[in-house]
PDB file of C-alpha atoms and ligand atoms in Angstrom:
ATOM      1  CA  MET K   1       6.781   6.042 -17.820  1.00 89.00           C
ATOM      2  CA  THR K   2       4.513   8.466 -16.007  1.00 96.00           C
ATOM      3  CA  ILE K   3       4.558   9.669 -12.443  1.00 98.00           C
ATOM      4  CA  ARG K   4       0.902   9.534 -11.480  1.00 98.00           C
ATOM      5  CA  GLU K   5      -1.008  11.644  -9.017  1.00 98.00           C
ATOM      6  CA  ILE K   6      -1.456   9.935  -5.644  1.00 98.00           C
ATOM      7  CA  LEU K   7      -4.953  10.163  -4.173  1.00 98.00           C
ATOM      8  CA  THR K   8      -5.228  11.332  -0.573  1.00 97.00           C
ATOM      9  CA  ILE K   9      -7.974  10.870   1.999  1.00 97.00           C
ATOM     10  CA  PRO K  10     -10.910  11.480   2.017  1.00 96.00           C
ATOM     11  CA  ASP K  11     -11.012  10.474  -1.683  1.00 97.00           C
ATOM     12  CA  PRO K  12     -13.783   7.815  -1.736  1.00 97.00           C
ATOM     13  CA  ARG K  13     -11.861   5.636  -4.227  1.00 98.00           C
ATOM     14  CA  LEU K  14      -9.439   4.752  -1.410  1.00 98.00           C
ATOM     15  CA  ARG K  15     -12.333   2.941   0.328  1.00 98.00           C
ATOM     16  CA  LYS K  16     -13.259   0.765  -2.662  1.00 98.00           C
ATOM     17  CA  VAL K  17     -12.422  -2.905  -3.094  1.00 98.00           C
ATOM     18  CA  SER K  18     -10.061  -3.453  -6.055  1.00 98.00           C
ATOM     19  CA  ALA K  19     -10.820  -6.089  -8.686  1.00 98.00           C
ATOM     20  CA  PRO K  20      -8.525  -9.056  -9.393  1.00 98.00           C
ATOM     21  CA  VAL K  21      -6.296  -8.923 -12.471  1.00 98.00           C
ATOM     22  CA  THR K  22      -7.498 -11.552 -14.947  1.00 97.00           C
ATOM     23  CA  GLN K  23      -4.556 -11.329 -17.328  1.00 97.00           C
ATOM     24  CA  VAL K  24      -1.029 -10.047 -16.740  1.00 97.00           C
ATOM     25  CA  ASP K  25      -0.562  -8.263 -20.061  1.00 97.00           C
ATOM     26  CA  ASP K  26       1.449  -5.304 -21.371  1.00 97.00           C
ATOM     27  CA  GLY K  27      -1.161  -2.860 -20.031  1.00 97.00           C
ATOM     28  CA  VAL K  28      -0.632  -4.240 -16.532  1.00 98.00           C
ATOM     29  CA  ARG K  29       3.157  -4.121 -16.954  1.00 97.00           C
ATOM     30  CA  GLU K  30       2.984  -0.466 -18.094  1.00 98.00           C
ATOM     31  CA  LEU K  31       0.930   0.366 -15.035  1.00 98.00           C
ATOM     32  CA  ILE K  32       3.531  -1.388 -12.847  1.00 98.00           C
ATOM     33  CA  VAL K  33       6.317   0.752 -14.368  1.00 98.00           C
ATOM     34  CA  ASP K  34       4.285   3.859 -13.498  1.00 98.00           C
ATOM     35  CA  LEU K  35       3.595   2.595  -9.979  1.00 98.00           C
ATOM     36  CA  PHE K  36       7.314   2.098  -9.291  1.00 98.00           C
ATOM     37  CA  ALA K  37       8.172   5.517 -10.755  1.00 97.00           C
ATOM     38  CA  THR K  38       5.451   7.142  -8.639  1.00 98.00           C
ATOM     39  CA  MET K  39       6.509   5.287  -5.474  1.00 97.00           C
ATOM     40  CA  TYR K  40      10.227   6.086  -5.845  1.00 95.00           C
ATOM     41  CA  ASP K  41       9.430   9.711  -6.690  1.00 96.00           C
ATOM     42  CA  ALA K  42       7.233  10.226  -3.595  1.00 96.00           C
ATOM     43  CA  PRO K  43       9.382   8.657  -2.020  1.00 95.00           C
ATOM     44  CA  GLY K  44       7.654   5.670  -0.476  1.00 96.00           C
ATOM     45  CA  ILE K  45       8.249   1.962   0.211  1.00 96.00           C
ATOM     46  CA  GLY K  46       4.917   0.608  -1.023  1.00 98.00           C
ATOM     47  CA  LEU K  47       2.111   1.664  -3.347  1.00 98.00           C
ATOM     48  CA  ALA K  48      -1.183   0.068  -4.361  1.00 98.00           C
ATOM     49  CA  ALA K  49      -2.776   0.734  -7.766  1.00 98.00           C
ATOM     50  CA  VAL K  50      -5.899   2.113  -6.048  1.00 98.00           C
ATOM     51  CA  GLN K  51      -3.734   4.951  -4.693  1.00 98.00           C
ATOM     52  CA  VAL K  52      -3.380   6.266  -8.245  1.00 98.00           C
ATOM     53  CA  GLY K  53      -7.070   5.623  -8.919  1.00 98.00           C
ATOM     54  CA  VAL K  54      -6.760   2.232 -10.644  1.00 98.00           C
ATOM     55  CA  LEU K  55      -8.999  -0.265  -8.852  1.00 98.00           C
ATOM     56  CA  ARG K  56      -7.019  -3.411  -9.608  1.00 98.00           C
ATOM     57  CA  ARG K  57      -5.226  -5.757  -7.213  1.00 98.00           C
ATOM     58  CA  ILE K  58      -1.644  -4.690  -7.931  1.00 98.00           C
ATOM     59  CA  LEU K  59       1.054  -3.621  -5.439  1.00 98.00           C
ATOM     60  CA  VAL K  60       4.630  -2.474  -5.725  1.00 98.00           C
ATOM     61  CA  ILE K  61       6.973  -2.614  -2.749  1.00 98.00           C
ATOM     62  CA  ASP K  62      10.634  -1.791  -2.127  1.00 97.00           C
ATOM     63  CA  VAL K  63      11.907  -1.668   1.453  1.00 96.00           C
ATOM     64  CA  ALA K  64      15.627  -1.458   0.544  1.00 93.00           C
ATOM     65  CA  LYS K  65      17.435   0.905   2.893  1.00 83.00           C
ATOM     66  CA  GLU K  66      19.950   2.198   0.348  1.00 79.00           C
ATOM     67  CA  PRO K  67      18.415   3.948  -2.685  1.00 72.00           C
ATOM     68  CA  ASP K  68      21.058   2.486  -5.023  1.00 79.00           C
ATOM     69  CA  GLU K  69      20.324  -1.095  -3.857  1.00 88.00           C
ATOM     70  CA  LYS K  70      16.787  -1.461  -5.126  1.00 91.00           C
ATOM     71  CA  GLU K  71      14.753  -4.543  -4.148  1.00 93.00           C
ATOM     72  CA  PRO K  72      11.564  -4.122  -6.190  1.00 96.00           C
ATOM     73  CA  HIS K  73       8.669  -6.518  -5.556  1.00 97.00           C
ATOM     74  CA  THR K  74       5.592  -6.623  -7.783  1.00 98.00           C
ATOM     75  CA  LEU K  75       2.583  -8.410  -6.296  1.00 98.00           C
ATOM     76  CA  ILE K  76      -0.459  -9.049  -8.492  1.00 98.00           C
ATOM     77  CA  ASN K  77      -3.593 -10.527  -6.856  1.00 98.00           C
ATOM     78  CA  PRO K  78      -1.720 -10.911  -3.549  1.00 98.00           C
ATOM     79  CA  GLU K  79      -3.259 -13.035  -0.839  1.00 98.00           C
ATOM     80  CA  ILE K  80      -1.924 -13.402   2.673  1.00 98.00           C
ATOM     81  CA  VAL K  81      -2.197 -17.103   3.447  1.00 98.00           C
ATOM     82  CA  ALA K  82      -0.466 -17.268   6.854  1.00 98.00           C
ATOM     83  CA  TRP K  83       0.359 -14.955   9.746  1.00 98.00           C
ATOM     84  CA  SER K  84       2.815 -15.403  12.610  1.00 98.00           C
ATOM     85  CA  ASP K  85       1.458 -15.535  16.169  1.00 97.00           C
ATOM     86  CA  GLU K  86       4.035 -12.998  17.194  1.00 97.00           C
ATOM     87  CA  ILE K  87       2.935  -9.368  17.047  1.00 97.00           C
ATOM     88  CA  GLY K  88       5.188  -6.575  15.836  1.00 95.00           C
ATOM     89  CA  VAL K  89       4.842  -2.831  16.200  1.00 95.00           C
ATOM     90  CA  HIS K  90       5.964  -0.463  13.448  1.00 95.00           C
ATOM     91  CA  GLU K  91       5.447   3.199  12.901  1.00 96.00           C
ATOM     92  CA  GLU K  92       3.388   3.390   9.708  1.00 98.00           C
ATOM     93  CA  GLY K  93       2.684   6.133   7.262  1.00 98.00           C
ATOM     94  CA  CYS K  94       0.849   6.201   3.945  1.00 98.00           C
ATOM     95  CA  LEU K  95       1.353   8.227   0.774  1.00 98.00           C
ATOM     96  CA  SER K  96      -2.423   8.779   0.787  1.00 98.00           C
ATOM     97  CA  ILE K  97      -2.206  10.331   4.282  1.00 98.00           C
ATOM     98  CA  PRO K  98       0.945  12.445   3.867  1.00 96.00           C
ATOM     99  CA  ASP K  99       3.105  13.433   6.843  1.00 95.00           C
ATOM    100  CA  TYR K 100       1.147  11.408   9.378  1.00 97.00           C
ATOM    101  CA  PHE K 101       2.753   8.544  11.277  1.00 97.00           C
ATOM    102  CA  GLU K 102       1.471   6.295  14.048  1.00 97.00           C
ATOM    103  CA  GLU K 103       2.491   2.976  15.555  1.00 97.00           C
ATOM    104  CA  VAL K 104       0.386   0.017  14.430  1.00 97.00           C
ATOM    105  CA  GLU K 105       0.374  -3.551  15.789  1.00 97.00           C
ATOM    106  CA  ARG K 106       0.243  -6.350  13.241  1.00 97.00           C
ATOM    107  CA  PRO K 107       1.446  -9.956  13.006  1.00 98.00           C
ATOM    108  CA  ALA K 108       5.253  -9.757  12.860  1.00 98.00           C
ATOM    109  CA  GLY K 109       5.465 -12.152   9.913  1.00 98.00           C
ATOM    110  CA  CYS K 110       3.261 -13.312   7.066  1.00 98.00           C
ATOM    111  CA  THR K 111       3.277 -15.475   3.957  1.00 98.00           C
ATOM    112  CA  VAL K 112       1.859 -13.970   0.782  1.00 98.00           C
ATOM    113  CA  THR K 113       1.027 -15.619  -2.543  1.00 98.00           C
ATOM    114  CA  TYR K 114       0.793 -13.546  -5.720  1.00 98.00           C
ATOM    115  CA  LEU K 115       1.514 -13.396  -9.442  1.00 98.00           C
ATOM    116  CA  ASP K 116       4.699 -11.630 -10.536  1.00 97.00           C
ATOM    117  CA  ARG K 117       4.953  -9.332 -13.573  1.00 95.00           C
ATOM    118  CA  GLU K 118       5.306 -12.351 -15.863  1.00 96.00           C
ATOM    119  CA  GLY K 119       2.126 -13.882 -14.424  1.00 97.00           C
ATOM    120  CA  LYS K 120       4.065 -16.583 -12.560  1.00 97.00           C
ATOM    121  CA  ARG K 121       2.609 -17.776  -9.237  1.00 98.00           C
ATOM    122  CA  CYS K 122       4.944 -16.957  -6.339  1.00 98.00           C
ATOM    123  CA  GLU K 123       5.044 -17.261  -2.587  1.00 98.00           C
ATOM    124  CA  MET K 124       7.063 -15.053  -0.260  1.00 98.00           C
ATOM    125  CA  GLU K 125       7.680 -15.291   3.465  1.00 98.00           C
ATOM    126  CA  CYS K 126       7.936 -11.846   5.000  1.00 97.00           C
ATOM    127  CA  GLU K 127       9.335 -10.585   8.268  1.00 96.00           C
ATOM    128  CA  GLY K 128      10.046  -7.225   9.839  1.00 95.00           C
ATOM    129  CA  LEU K 129       9.333  -4.117   7.806  1.00 95.00           C
ATOM    130  CA  LEU K 130       8.477  -6.139   4.678  1.00 97.00           C
ATOM    131  CA  ALA K 131       5.737  -8.037   6.583  1.00 98.00           C
ATOM    132  CA  THR K 132       4.251  -4.748   7.763  1.00 98.00           C
ATOM    133  CA  VAL K 133       4.336  -3.184   4.302  1.00 98.00           C
ATOM    134  CA  VAL K 134       2.782  -6.247   2.641  1.00 98.00           C
ATOM    135  CA  GLN K 135      -0.102  -6.243   5.159  1.00 98.00           C
ATOM    136  CA  HIS K 136      -0.551  -2.459   4.855  1.00 98.00           C
ATOM    137  CA  GLU K 137      -0.641  -2.629   1.033  1.00 98.00           C
ATOM    138  CA  VAL K 138      -2.939  -5.670   0.826  1.00 98.00           C
ATOM    139  CA  ASP K 139      -5.336  -3.741   3.096  1.00 98.00           C
ATOM    140  CA  HIS K 140      -5.450  -0.964   0.455  1.00 98.00           C
ATOM    141  CA  LEU K 141      -6.875  -3.472  -2.054  1.00 98.00           C
ATOM    142  CA  ASP K 142      -9.827  -3.995   0.297  1.00 98.00           C
ATOM    143  CA  GLY K 143     -10.370  -0.294   0.940  1.00 98.00           C
ATOM    144  CA  LYS K 144      -8.718  -0.423   4.340  1.00 98.00           C
ATOM    145  CA  LEU K 145      -6.255   2.188   5.666  1.00 98.00           C
ATOM    146  CA  PHE K 146      -3.770   2.009   8.542  1.00 98.00           C
ATOM    147  CA  ILE K 147      -5.725   4.664  10.442  1.00 98.00           C
ATOM    148  CA  ASP K 148      -8.501   2.064  10.794  1.00 98.00           C
ATOM    149  CA  TYR K 149      -6.276   0.369  13.396  1.00 97.00           C
ATOM    150  CA  LEU K 150      -6.013   3.524  15.534  1.00 97.00           C
ATOM    151  CA  SER K 151      -8.421   4.772  18.164  1.00 97.00           C
ATOM    152  CA  ARG K 152     -11.610   6.338  16.852  1.00 97.00           C
ATOM    153  CA  LEU K 153     -10.507   9.698  18.249  1.00 97.00           C
ATOM    154  CA  LYS K 154      -7.205   9.666  16.341  1.00 97.00           C
ATOM    155  CA  ARG K 155      -8.877   8.462  13.160  1.00 96.00           C
ATOM    156  CA  GLU K 156     -11.570  11.129  13.277  1.00 96.00           C
ATOM    157  CA  ARG K 157      -9.043  13.855  14.052  1.00 97.00           C
ATOM    158  CA  ILE K 158      -6.792  13.036  11.069  1.00 97.00           C
ATOM    159  CA  THR K 159      -9.747  12.485   8.715  1.00 96.00           C
ATOM    160  CA  LYS K 160     -11.192  15.864   9.693  1.00 97.00           C
ATOM    161  CA  LYS K 161      -7.851  17.577   9.073  1.00 96.00           C
ATOM    162  CA  PHE K 162      -7.554  16.129   5.551  1.00 96.00           C
ATOM    163  CA  THR K 163     -11.213  16.804   4.748  1.00 96.00           C
ATOM    164  CA  LYS K 164     -10.678  20.474   5.629  1.00 95.00           C
ATOM    165  CA  GLN K 165      -7.509  20.630   3.504  1.00 92.00           C
ATOM    166  CA  ALA K 166      -9.329  19.059   0.533  1.00 90.00           C
ATOM    167  CA  LYS K 167     -12.153  21.607   0.817  1.00 91.00           C
ATOM    168  CA  ARG K 168      -9.688  24.467   0.927  1.00 90.00           C
ATOM    169  CA  ALA K 169      -7.874  23.147  -2.171  1.00 85.00           C
ATOM    170  CA  SER K 170     -11.026  22.698  -4.242  1.00 79.00           C
TER     171      SER K 170
HETATM  172 NI1   NI S 220      -0.717   3.234   2.332  1.00 79.44          NI
END
């Protein structure tokens, strides 16, 4: 088990489209163990493989409120197949954009299909925070970030701030 480094914007890998997993093998399961360890360590409630630089369609999510009541979800090749008409607003953040939070409007519910860590096809109906996190994480697999839903001014301001920080650190 390894806690991996989480990429932050403006790392160009975060804008890439991740490739589907063709076989759920031990390599994939090892990566999933690392993703959970990295997410819990951060701490965060969702993490996509691309955020540790692995461009494959794998997500881990845990929105449990109590740290000792874990509810881990592994979603491989997730696909959102239905959205509710109702819109919900949640304050979102992202481990790749640390310490920045903004309200984002998304469908309040969604249905997602995916393979679990055994390669079994599953379907999950999501509401509330889980629906938001699933949509946020699936976006990562297509190179999309939650700041893309904000005004251009806000997006440019936060991108500029992180670009400056990255330059200073290098
Ligand atoms: Ni994120």
